[in-house]
DNA sequence: AAATCGTACAACCGCTCAACC
DNA sequence: TGGTTGAGCGGTTGTACGATT
């Protein structure tokens, strides 16, 4: 039994709005406001439209000071930055861009910005494939370097459109970030894009994917992470949900108030590693030992085909064994993890672990 | 010139949340 | 306290239009 429809679908007009309809709606709202009831509004003004449709039309098109198209570089950067930080919460992103609507930004992201980044990513992948050997040496070198040296080797750019280096937008996130189950749902769907953004030059940590897959960080096996670059760790304030803990982007290092002006958060300074487990002194293991890449039980890399290239993706689907370490090496990304071994990939915790590792500890950004 | 394809954007759908009764 | 309802949100679809074949 579904919920009752918000209006009589049979007597409601759908499709594009006519100028007459626009004029009716606009003039009424400008004179009387919405009256706090969108459902009743169309009847009041004699429009054969659903109230939801009226609301959308007003918010996305008729409202004063709405801008359409012509996104600036700065707006691109803000969108990228916020997407990395909070995912596809378009309404929050829109709140940071005066005159832009969530729908507009969503469309812009899906039709242009995402493709722009994907195109760049493909270029990078081809380039990186040629330096795999060197990369492996680089990884072991990096592991022995002190933190400052590693940090210096990271090329961080504030420009999304920079085609020469991986980028990480350095713009501050200004919005308070409310969180809800609904938010978690939406975050899941764009995880692969965020991975792309991470790979393009930054690091990102989030446990949201594990949450909406039914996971609970406290239920997971201890996971320890030793990141090779300084991070800022955000701790939820007492009383805030534990899943609010997140590691900021390197861009945050430039902004002492990053990432959220949100009383739910407190922040410890740079150079603090993300420690999600209990024992931070475990030896480092290749995560490939932990997460077999030929498992069919979990879509750990679903959606990553564009990130790692078709060949890689096909290998995985073809059942060829490939470790996560291999994947990292081939993709030109690397990470240094502390983990607890998992004996069996069919373990019931596997799904949770896979997604959690994937989200929590993916890091990228190899300096050219 | 017609058909096909790709892109951009408007609009719709279904869901969650919160207010209200 | 539980049910109902409207608002708001994000994902998806539909369509117009320009580019390409």
CSV table of C-alpha atoms (C1' of nucleotides) in Angstrom, one decimal:
chain,number,residue,atom,x,y,z
A,1,UNK,CA,0.0,0.0,0.0
A,2,UNK,CA,1.7,3.1,-1.2
A,3,UNK,CA,1.1,6.6,0.1
A,4,UNK,CA,-1.7,8.6,-1.3
A,5,UNK,CA,-0.7,10.8,-4.3
A,6,UNK,CA,-0.2,14.4,-3.5
A,7,UNK,CA,-2.7,15.4,-6.3
A,8,UNK,CA,-5.1,14.0,-8.8
A,9,UNK,CA,-2.7,12.8,-11.4
A,10,UNK,CA,-5.4,12.5,-14.1
A,11,UNK,CA,-6.4,16.2,-13.9
A,12,UNK,CA,-2.9,17.6,-13.7
A,13,UNK,CA,-0.9,18.9,-16.6
A,14,UNK,CA,2.6,17.6,-17.0
A,15,UNK,CA,5.5,18.7,-19.1
A,16,UNK,CA,7.0,22.0,-20.0
A,17,UNK,CA,5.4,25.1,-18.5
A,18,UNK,CA,3.9,27.7,-20.8
A,19,UNK,CA,4.6,31.4,-20.5
A,20,UNK,CA,1.1,31.9,-19.3
A,21,UNK,CA,1.4,29.4,-16.5
A,22,UNK,CA,4.7,30.9,-15.5
A,23,UNK,CA,3.2,34.4,-15.4
A,24,UNK,CA,0.3,33.2,-13.3
A,25,UNK,CA,2.4,31.5,-10.8
A,26,UNK,CA,5.0,34.2,-10.6
A,27,UNK,CA,2.6,37.0,-10.2
A,28,UNK,CA,0.6,35.2,-7.6
A,29,UNK,CA,3.6,34.3,-5.5
A,30,UNK,CA,5.1,37.7,-5.8
A,31,UNK,CA,1.9,39.3,-4.5
A,32,UNK,CA,0.8,36.7,-2.0
A,33,UNK,CA,3.7,34.4,-1.3
A,34,UNK,CA,3.2,30.6,-1.3
A,35,UNK,CA,0.9,30.7,1.6
A,36,UNK,CA,2.9,27.9,3.1
A,37,UNK,CA,0.9,25.4,1.2
A,38,UNK,CA,2.1,24.4,-2.2
A,39,UNK,CA,-0.5,21.7,-2.6
A,40,UNK,CA,-3.3,24.1,-2.4
A,41,UNK,CA,-1.6,26.8,-4.4
A,42,UNK,CA,-2.4,25.6,-8.0
A,43,UNK,CA,-6.1,25.4,-7.2
A,44,UNK,CA,-6.1,28.9,-5.8
A,45,UNK,CA,-4.7,30.4,-9.0
A,46,UNK,CA,-6.4,28.1,-11.5
A,47,UNK,CA,-3.4,26.1,-12.6
A,48,UNK,CA,-3.8,22.5,-13.6
A,49,UNK,CA,-0.5,21.6,-12.0
A,50,UNK,CA,0.7,19.5,-9.1
A,51,UNK,CA,1.7,21.6,-6.1
A,52,UNK,CA,5.1,19.9,-6.2
A,53,UNK,CA,5.5,21.0,-9.8
A,54,UNK,CA,4.6,24.6,-8.9
A,55,UNK,CA,7.1,24.6,-6.1
A,56,UNK,CA,9.9,23.2,-8.4
A,57,UNK,CA,9.0,25.7,-11.1
A,58,UNK,CA,9.2,28.6,-8.7
A,59,UNK,CA,12.4,27.5,-7.0
A,60,UNK,CA,14.3,26.5,-10.1
A,61,UNK,CA,13.2,28.9,-12.6
A,62,UNK,CA,10.8,31.7,-11.6
A,63,UNK,CA,12.3,32.8,-8.4
A,64,UNK,CA,14.1,36.2,-8.6
A,65,UNK,CA,17.9,36.3,-9.0
A,66,UNK,CA,18.2,32.9,-10.4
A,67,UNK,CA,21.2,32.4,-12.6
A,68,UNK,CA,21.2,29.9,-15.4
A,69,UNK,CA,24.3,28.4,-17.1
A,70,UNK,CA,27.6,30.2,-17.3
A,71,UNK,CA,29.3,28.6,-14.4
A,72,UNK,CA,32.5,30.3,-13.5
A,73,UNK,CA,35.8,28.6,-12.6
A,74,UNK,CA,35.3,29.6,-9.1
A,75,UNK,CA,31.9,28.0,-9.0
A,76,UNK,CA,33.4,24.9,-10.5
A,77,UNK,CA,35.9,24.8,-7.7
A,78,UNK,CA,33.3,25.3,-5.1
A,79,UNK,CA,31.2,22.5,-6.5
A,80,UNK,CA,34.2,20.2,-6.7
A,81,UNK,CA,35.3,21.0,-3.2
A,82,UNK,CA,31.9,20.6,-1.7
A,83,UNK,CA,31.2,17.4,-3.6
A,84,UNK,CA,34.4,15.9,-2.2
A,85,UNK,CA,33.5,17.0,1.3
A,86,UNK,CA,29.8,16.2,1.5
A,87,UNK,CA,28.8,14.3,-1.6
A,88,UNK,CA,25.8,14.9,-3.7
A,89,UNK,CA,23.9,17.1,-1.2
A,90,UNK,CA,23.0,19.5,-3.9
A,91,UNK,CA,20.9,21.7,-1.7
A,92,UNK,CA,23.8,22.4,0.6
A,93,UNK,CA,26.1,23.0,-2.3
A,94,UNK,CA,23.5,25.3,-3.9
A,95,UNK,CA,23.4,27.3,-0.6
A,96,UNK,CA,27.0,28.3,-1.2
A,97,UNK,CA,26.4,29.5,-4.7
A,98,UNK,CA,24.0,32.5,-4.7
A,99,UNK,CA,21.6,32.4,-7.5
A,100,UNK,CA,22.1,28.7,-8.2
A,101,UNK,CA,19.6,26.0,-7.6
A,102,UNK,CA,20.3,22.5,-6.5
A,103,UNK,CA,18.7,21.3,-9.7
A,104,UNK,CA,21.0,23.5,-11.8
A,105,UNK,CA,24.1,22.4,-10.0
A,106,UNK,CA,23.1,18.8,-10.1
A,107,UNK,CA,22.5,19.0,-13.9
A,108,UNK,CA,25.8,20.9,-14.3
A,109,UNK,CA,27.7,18.3,-12.4
A,110,UNK,CA,26.1,15.3,-14.2
A,111,UNK,CA,26.4,16.7,-17.7
A,112,UNK,CA,29.6,18.7,-17.7
A,113,UNK,CA,31.7,18.8,-14.6
A,114,UNK,CA,31.8,15.1,-14.1
A,115,UNK,CA,32.7,14.5,-17.7
A,116,UNK,CA,35.3,17.1,-17.6
A,117,UNK,CA,36.9,15.3,-14.7
A,118,UNK,CA,36.5,11.9,-16.3
A,119,UNK,CA,38.2,13.0,-19.4
A,120,UNK,CA,41.0,14.3,-17.4
A,121,UNK,CA,41.1,11.1,-15.4
A,122,UNK,CA,41.4,8.9,-18.6
A,123,UNK,CA,44.3,11.0,-19.7
A,124,UNK,CA,45.9,10.5,-16.4
A,125,UNK,CA,45.3,6.8,-16.4
A,126,UNK,CA,47.1,6.4,-19.7
A,127,UNK,CA,50.0,8.4,-18.5
A,128,UNK,CA,50.2,6.6,-15.2
A,129,UNK,CA,50.2,3.2,-16.8
A,130,UNK,CA,53.6,4.1,-18.3
A,131,UNK,CA,55.1,4.7,-14.9
A,132,UNK,CA,54.1,1.7,-12.9
A,133,UNK,CA,57.5,0.4,-12.4
A,134,UNK,CA,58.8,3.7,-11.1
A,135,UNK,CA,55.8,4.0,-9.0
A,136,UNK,CA,56.5,0.8,-7.0
A,137,UNK,CA,59.9,2.2,-6.1
A,138,UNK,CA,58.3,5.4,-5.2
A,139,UNK,CA,55.9,3.7,-2.9
A,140,UNK,CA,58.6,2.0,-0.9
A,141,UNK,CA,60.6,5.2,-0.8
A,142,UNK,CA,57.6,7.2,0.4
A,143,UNK,CA,57.1,4.7,3.2
A,144,UNK,CA,60.5,5.5,4.6
A,145,UNK,CA,60.3,9.2,4.2
A,146,UNK,CA,59.3,11.5,7.0
A,147,UNK,CA,56.0,13.1,6.9
A,148,UNK,CA,57.1,16.5,5.8
A,149,UNK,CA,59.0,15.1,2.8
A,150,UNK,CA,56.0,13.1,1.8
A,151,UNK,CA,53.8,16.0,2.1
A,152,UNK,CA,56.1,18.1,-0.1
A,153,UNK,CA,56.0,15.4,-2.7
A,154,UNK,CA,52.3,15.7,-3.0
A,155,UNK,CA,51.2,18.1,-5.7
A,156,UNK,CA,48.1,19.8,-4.6
A,157,UNK,CA,46.4,22.2,-6.9
A,158,UNK,CA,43.5,24.3,-6.2
A,159,UNK,CA,42.3,24.4,-9.7
A,160,UNK,CA,39.8,21.7,-10.9
A,161,UNK,CA,40.7,22.5,-14.5
A,162,UNK,CA,44.4,22.1,-14.2
A,163,UNK,CA,45.3,19.4,-16.6
A,164,UNK,CA,48.9,19.1,-15.6
A,165,UNK,CA,48.6,18.0,-12.0
A,166,UNK,CA,46.1,16.3,-9.8
A,167,UNK,CA,44.0,18.8,-8.1
A,168,UNK,CA,42.5,19.3,-4.8
A,169,UNK,CA,40.3,22.2,-4.4
A,170,UNK,CA,41.4,24.3,-1.4
A,171,UNK,CA,38.3,26.1,-1.0
A,172,UNK,CA,36.8,26.1,2.5
A,173,UNK,CA,33.5,24.4,3.1
A,174,UNK,CA,31.3,27.0,4.6
A,175,UNK,CA,28.0,25.3,5.2
A,176,UNK,CA,27.0,23.5,8.3
A,177,UNK,CA,26.5,19.9,7.4
A,178,UNK,CA,23.4,18.3,8.7
A,179,UNK,CA,23.4,14.6,8.4
A,180,UNK,CA,20.6,12.1,8.0
A,181,UNK,CA,19.8,8.7,6.7
A,182,UNK,CA,18.6,10.4,3.6
A,183,UNK,CA,22.0,12.0,3.2
A,184,UNK,CA,23.7,8.7,3.6
A,185,UNK,CA,21.6,7.2,0.9
A,186,UNK,CA,22.6,9.8,-1.6
A,187,UNK,CA,26.2,9.6,-0.7
A,188,UNK,CA,26.4,6.0,-1.6
A,189,UNK,CA,25.5,6.5,-5.2
A,190,UNK,CA,28.3,8.8,-5.9
A,191,UNK,CA,31.0,7.1,-4.1
A,192,UNK,CA,32.9,6.2,-7.3
A,193,UNK,CA,33.0,9.8,-8.4
A,194,UNK,CA,34.4,10.8,-5.1
A,195,UNK,CA,37.0,8.2,-5.5
A,196,UNK,CA,37.8,9.7,-8.8
A,197,UNK,CA,38.2,13.1,-7.1
A,198,UNK,CA,40.4,11.5,-4.5
A,199,UNK,CA,42.5,9.9,-7.1
A,200,UNK,CA,42.9,13.1,-9.1
A,201,UNK,CA,44.9,14.5,-6.3
A,202,UNK,CA,43.6,14.3,-2.9
A,203,UNK,CA,42.7,12.1,-0.1
A,204,UNK,CA,39.3,11.6,1.4
A,205,UNK,CA,38.0,9.7,4.3
A,206,UNK,CA,34.5,8.8,5.0
A,207,UNK,CA,32.6,6.0,6.5
A,208,UNK,CA,29.3,6.9,5.1
A,209,UNK,CA,29.3,4.0,2.6
A,210,UNK,CA,29.6,1.4,5.3
A,211,UNK,CA,26.9,3.1,7.2
A,212,UNK,CA,24.2,2.9,4.6
A,213,UNK,CA,25.2,-0.6,3.7
A,214,UNK,CA,24.1,-1.5,7.1
A,215,UNK,CA,27.6,-1.2,8.5
A,216,UNK,CA,28.5,0.3,11.8
A,217,UNK,CA,32.0,1.4,12.4
A,218,UNK,CA,32.0,0.0,15.9
A,219,UNK,CA,31.1,-3.4,14.5
A,220,UNK,CA,34.0,-3.5,12.1
A,221,UNK,CA,37.2,-5.2,12.7
A,222,UNK,CA,39.9,-2.8,14.0
A,223,UNK,CA,41.3,-0.9,11.1
A,224,UNK,CA,44.4,1.2,11.5
A,225,UNK,CA,45.5,3.7,9.1
A,226,UNK,CA,48.8,5.3,8.8
A,227,UNK,CA,48.6,7.9,6.2
A,228,UNK,CA,51.7,9.3,4.7
A,229,UNK,CA,50.6,12.8,4.5
A,230,UNK,CA,49.4,15.1,7.2
A,231,UNK,CA,45.7,15.2,7.8
A,232,UNK,CA,43.3,17.0,9.9
A,233,UNK,CA,41.1,14.8,11.8
A,234,UNK,CA,37.7,15.9,12.7
A,235,UNK,CA,36.2,14.5,15.8
A,236,UNK,CA,32.5,14.7,16.5
A,237,UNK,CA,31.7,16.6,19.6
A,238,UNK,CA,30.2,14.7,22.4
A,239,UNK,CA,26.7,13.7,21.6
A,240,UNK,CA,27.2,13.9,17.8
A,241,UNK,CA,26.9,10.7,15.9
A,242,UNK,CA,30.2,8.8,15.6
A,243,UNK,CA,30.0,8.6,11.9
A,244,UNK,CA,30.5,12.3,11.7
A,245,UNK,CA,34.2,11.8,12.1
A,246,UNK,CA,35.9,12.5,8.9
A,247,UNK,CA,39.3,13.4,7.7
A,248,UNK,CA,39.5,16.6,5.8
A,249,UNK,CA,41.1,17.2,2.5
A,250,UNK,CA,44.6,18.6,2.3
A,251,UNK,CA,43.0,21.8,1.2
A,252,UNK,CA,41.9,22.1,4.8
A,253,UNK,CA,45.4,22.7,5.9
A,254,UNK,CA,45.1,26.1,4.4
A,255,UNK,CA,42.1,27.0,6.3
A,256,UNK,CA,42.0,26.9,10.1
A,257,UNK,CA,38.2,26.8,10.2
A,258,UNK,CA,37.9,24.0,7.7
A,259,UNK,CA,35.9,22.0,7.1
A,260,UNK,CA,32.7,22.9,8.8
A,261,UNK,CA,31.6,25.8,10.9
A,262,UNK,CA,29.6,23.3,12.8
A,263,UNK,CA,29.4,23.0,16.5
A,264,UNK,CA,29.2,19.3,16.2
A,265,UNK,CA,32.8,19.2,15.2
A,266,UNK,CA,36.0,19.9,16.8
A,267,UNK,CA,39.2,19.7,15.0
A,268,UNK,CA,42.7,18.8,15.9
A,269,UNK,CA,45.5,20.3,14.0
A,270,UNK,CA,47.4,19.1,11.0
A,271,UNK,CA,49.6,16.2,11.1
A,272,UNK,CA,47.1,14.0,12.9
A,273,UNK,CA,46.6,10.7,11.3
A,274,UNK,CA,43.3,9.0,11.0
A,275,UNK,CA,43.2,6.2,13.4
A,276,UNK,CA,40.1,4.2,13.1
A,277,UNK,CA,41.3,1.2,15.0
A,278,UNK,CA,42.6,0.3,18.4
A,279,UNK,CA,46.2,-0.6,17.6
A,280,UNK,CA,48.1,1.9,15.6
A,281,UNK,CA,51.3,0.0,15.6
A,282,UNK,CA,50.5,-2.9,13.4
A,283,UNK,CA,52.9,-3.6,10.6
A,284,UNK,CA,51.9,-2.4,7.2
A,285,UNK,CA,50.3,-4.9,4.9
A,286,UNK,CA,49.4,-4.7,1.3
A,287,UNK,CA,45.6,-4.4,1.5
A,288,UNK,CA,45.5,-6.9,-1.4
A,289,UNK,CA,46.2,-9.5,1.2
A,290,UNK,CA,43.1,-8.5,3.0
A,291,UNK,CA,40.7,-7.9,0.2
A,292,UNK,CA,40.9,-10.3,-2.7
A,293,UNK,CA,40.1,-8.5,-5.9
A,294,UNK,CA,38.7,-11.5,-7.6
A,295,UNK,CA,35.8,-11.9,-5.2
A,296,UNK,CA,32.4,-11.8,-6.7
A,297,UNK,CA,30.7,-11.3,-3.4
A,298,UNK,CA,31.1,-7.6,-3.3
A,299,UNK,CA,30.9,-4.7,-5.7
A,300,UNK,CA,33.9,-3.1,-4.2
A,301,UNK,CA,35.0,-1.8,-7.5
A,302,UNK,CA,31.7,-1.4,-9.1
A,303,UNK,CA,31.6,2.0,-10.7
A,304,UNK,CA,35.3,2.2,-10.8
A,305,UNK,CA,35.8,1.1,-14.3
A,306,UNK,CA,36.3,4.6,-15.4
A,307,UNK,CA,38.7,5.1,-12.6
A,308,UNK,CA,41.0,2.2,-13.3
A,309,UNK,CA,40.4,1.7,-16.9
A,310,UNK,CA,38.4,-0.8,-18.8
A,311,UNK,CA,41.1,-3.3,-18.9
A,312,UNK,CA,41.4,-3.4,-15.2
A,313,UNK,CA,37.8,-3.6,-14.8
A,314,UNK,CA,37.4,-6.5,-17.2
A,315,UNK,CA,40.2,-8.4,-15.5
A,316,UNK,CA,38.3,-8.1,-12.3
A,317,UNK,CA,35.1,-9.3,-13.9
A,318,UNK,CA,36.8,-12.0,-15.7
A,319,UNK,CA,37.8,-13.6,-12.4
A,320,UNK,CA,41.5,-13.0,-12.8
A,321,UNK,CA,43.0,-12.6,-9.4
A,322,UNK,CA,44.1,-9.1,-8.7
A,323,UNK,CA,45.0,-7.6,-5.4
A,324,UNK,CA,44.1,-4.2,-4.3
A,325,UNK,CA,47.8,-3.5,-4.2
A,326,UNK,CA,48.0,-4.4,-7.8
A,327,UNK,CA,45.2,-2.1,-8.5
A,328,UNK,CA,46.8,0.7,-6.7
A,329,UNK,CA,50.0,0.1,-8.4
A,330,UNK,CA,48.4,0.0,-11.8
A,331,UNK,CA,46.3,3.0,-11.2
A,332,UNK,CA,49.2,5.0,-10.0
A,333,UNK,CA,47.7,5.4,-6.5
A,334,UNK,CA,49.1,4.1,-3.3
A,335,UNK,CA,48.3,3.9,0.2
A,336,UNK,CA,49.9,2.6,3.3
A,337,UNK,CA,47.6,0.7,5.6
A,338,UNK,CA,47.6,-1.1,8.8
A,339,UNK,CA,45.1,-3.8,8.8
A,340,UNK,CA,44.0,-6.9,10.6
A,341,UNK,CA,44.0,-9.8,8.3
A,342,UNK,CA,40.8,-11.4,7.2
A,343,UNK,CA,41.1,-15.1,6.6
A,344,UNK,CA,38.3,-15.6,4.3
A,345,UNK,CA,36.8,-13.3,1.7
A,346,UNK,CA,33.5,-15.0,2.2
A,347,UNK,CA,33.5,-13.8,5.7
A,348,UNK,CA,30.2,-12.1,6.6
A,349,UNK,CA,32.1,-9.0,7.5
A,350,UNK,CA,33.6,-8.9,4.1
A,351,UNK,CA,31.1,-6.7,2.5
A,352,UNK,CA,31.3,-4.2,5.3
A,353,UNK,CA,35.1,-4.4,5.3
A,354,UNK,CA,35.4,-4.0,1.6
A,355,UNK,CA,33.3,-0.9,1.4
A,356,UNK,CA,34.8,0.5,4.5
A,357,UNK,CA,38.3,0.1,3.3
A,358,UNK,CA,37.3,1.4,0.0
A,359,UNK,CA,35.9,4.6,1.4
A,360,UNK,CA,38.0,5.1,4.4
A,361,UNK,CA,41.4,4.6,3.1
A,362,UNK,CA,41.6,5.4,-0.5
A,363,UNK,CA,44.3,7.9,-1.1
A,364,UNK,CA,45.8,9.1,-4.3
A,365,UNK,CA,47.7,12.0,-5.6
A,366,UNK,CA,51.0,10.9,-7.0
A,367,UNK,CA,53.3,13.7,-7.8
A,368,UNK,CA,54.6,13.8,-11.3
B,1,DA,C1',18.0,17.0,-46.7
B,2,DA,C1',17.1,13.4,-43.6
B,3,DA,C1',18.5,10.4,-40.0
B,4,DT,C1',21.0,9.6,-36.1
B,5,DC,C1',23.5,10.8,-32.1
B,6,DG,C1',24.9,13.5,-28.1
B,7,DT,C1',24.1,17.1,-24.9
B,8,DA,C1',21.8,20.2,-21.8
B,9,DC,C1',18.2,21.1,-19.0
B,10,DA,C1',13.5,21.0,-17.3
B,11,DA,C1',10.5,18.3,-15.0
B,12,DC,C1',8.9,14.2,-12.7
B,13,DC,C1',9.1,10.5,-9.3
B,14,DG,C1',9.8,8.5,-5.1
B,15,DC,C1',11.7,8.8,-0.9
B,16,DT,C1',12.7,10.8,4.0
B,17,DC,C1',11.8,14.0,7.4
B,18,DA,C1',9.3,16.9,10.4
B,19,DA,C1',5.1,19.1,11.8
B,20,DC,C1',0.7,18.4,13.1
B,21,DC,C1',-3.4,16.1,14.8
C,1,DT,C1',2.2,7.6,20.4
C,2,DG,C1',1.2,6.6,16.0
C,3,DG,C1',-0.8,8.0,11.6
C,4,DT,C1',-1.2,11.6,8.1
C,5,DT,C1',0.4,15.1,5.3
C,6,DG,C1',3.2,18.6,3.1
C,7,DA,C1',7.9,20.1,2.2
C,8,DG,C1',12.2,19.2,0.6
C,9,DC,C1',15.7,16.5,-1.5
C,10,DG,C1',18.2,13.7,-4.9
C,11,DG,C1',17.9,10.4,-8.7
C,12,DT,C1',16.0,9.7,-13.0
C,13,DT,C1',13.6,10.5,-17.2
C,14,DG,C1',11.8,13.2,-21.1
C,15,DT,C1',12.5,16.4,-24.5
C,16,DA,C1',14.3,20.0,-27.3
C,17,DC,C1',18.0,21.2,-29.9
C,18,DG,C1',22.5,21.3,-32.1
C,19,DA,C1',26.1,18.5,-34.2
C,20,DT,C1',27.4,14.8,-37.0
C,21,DT,C1',27.0,11.3,-40.5
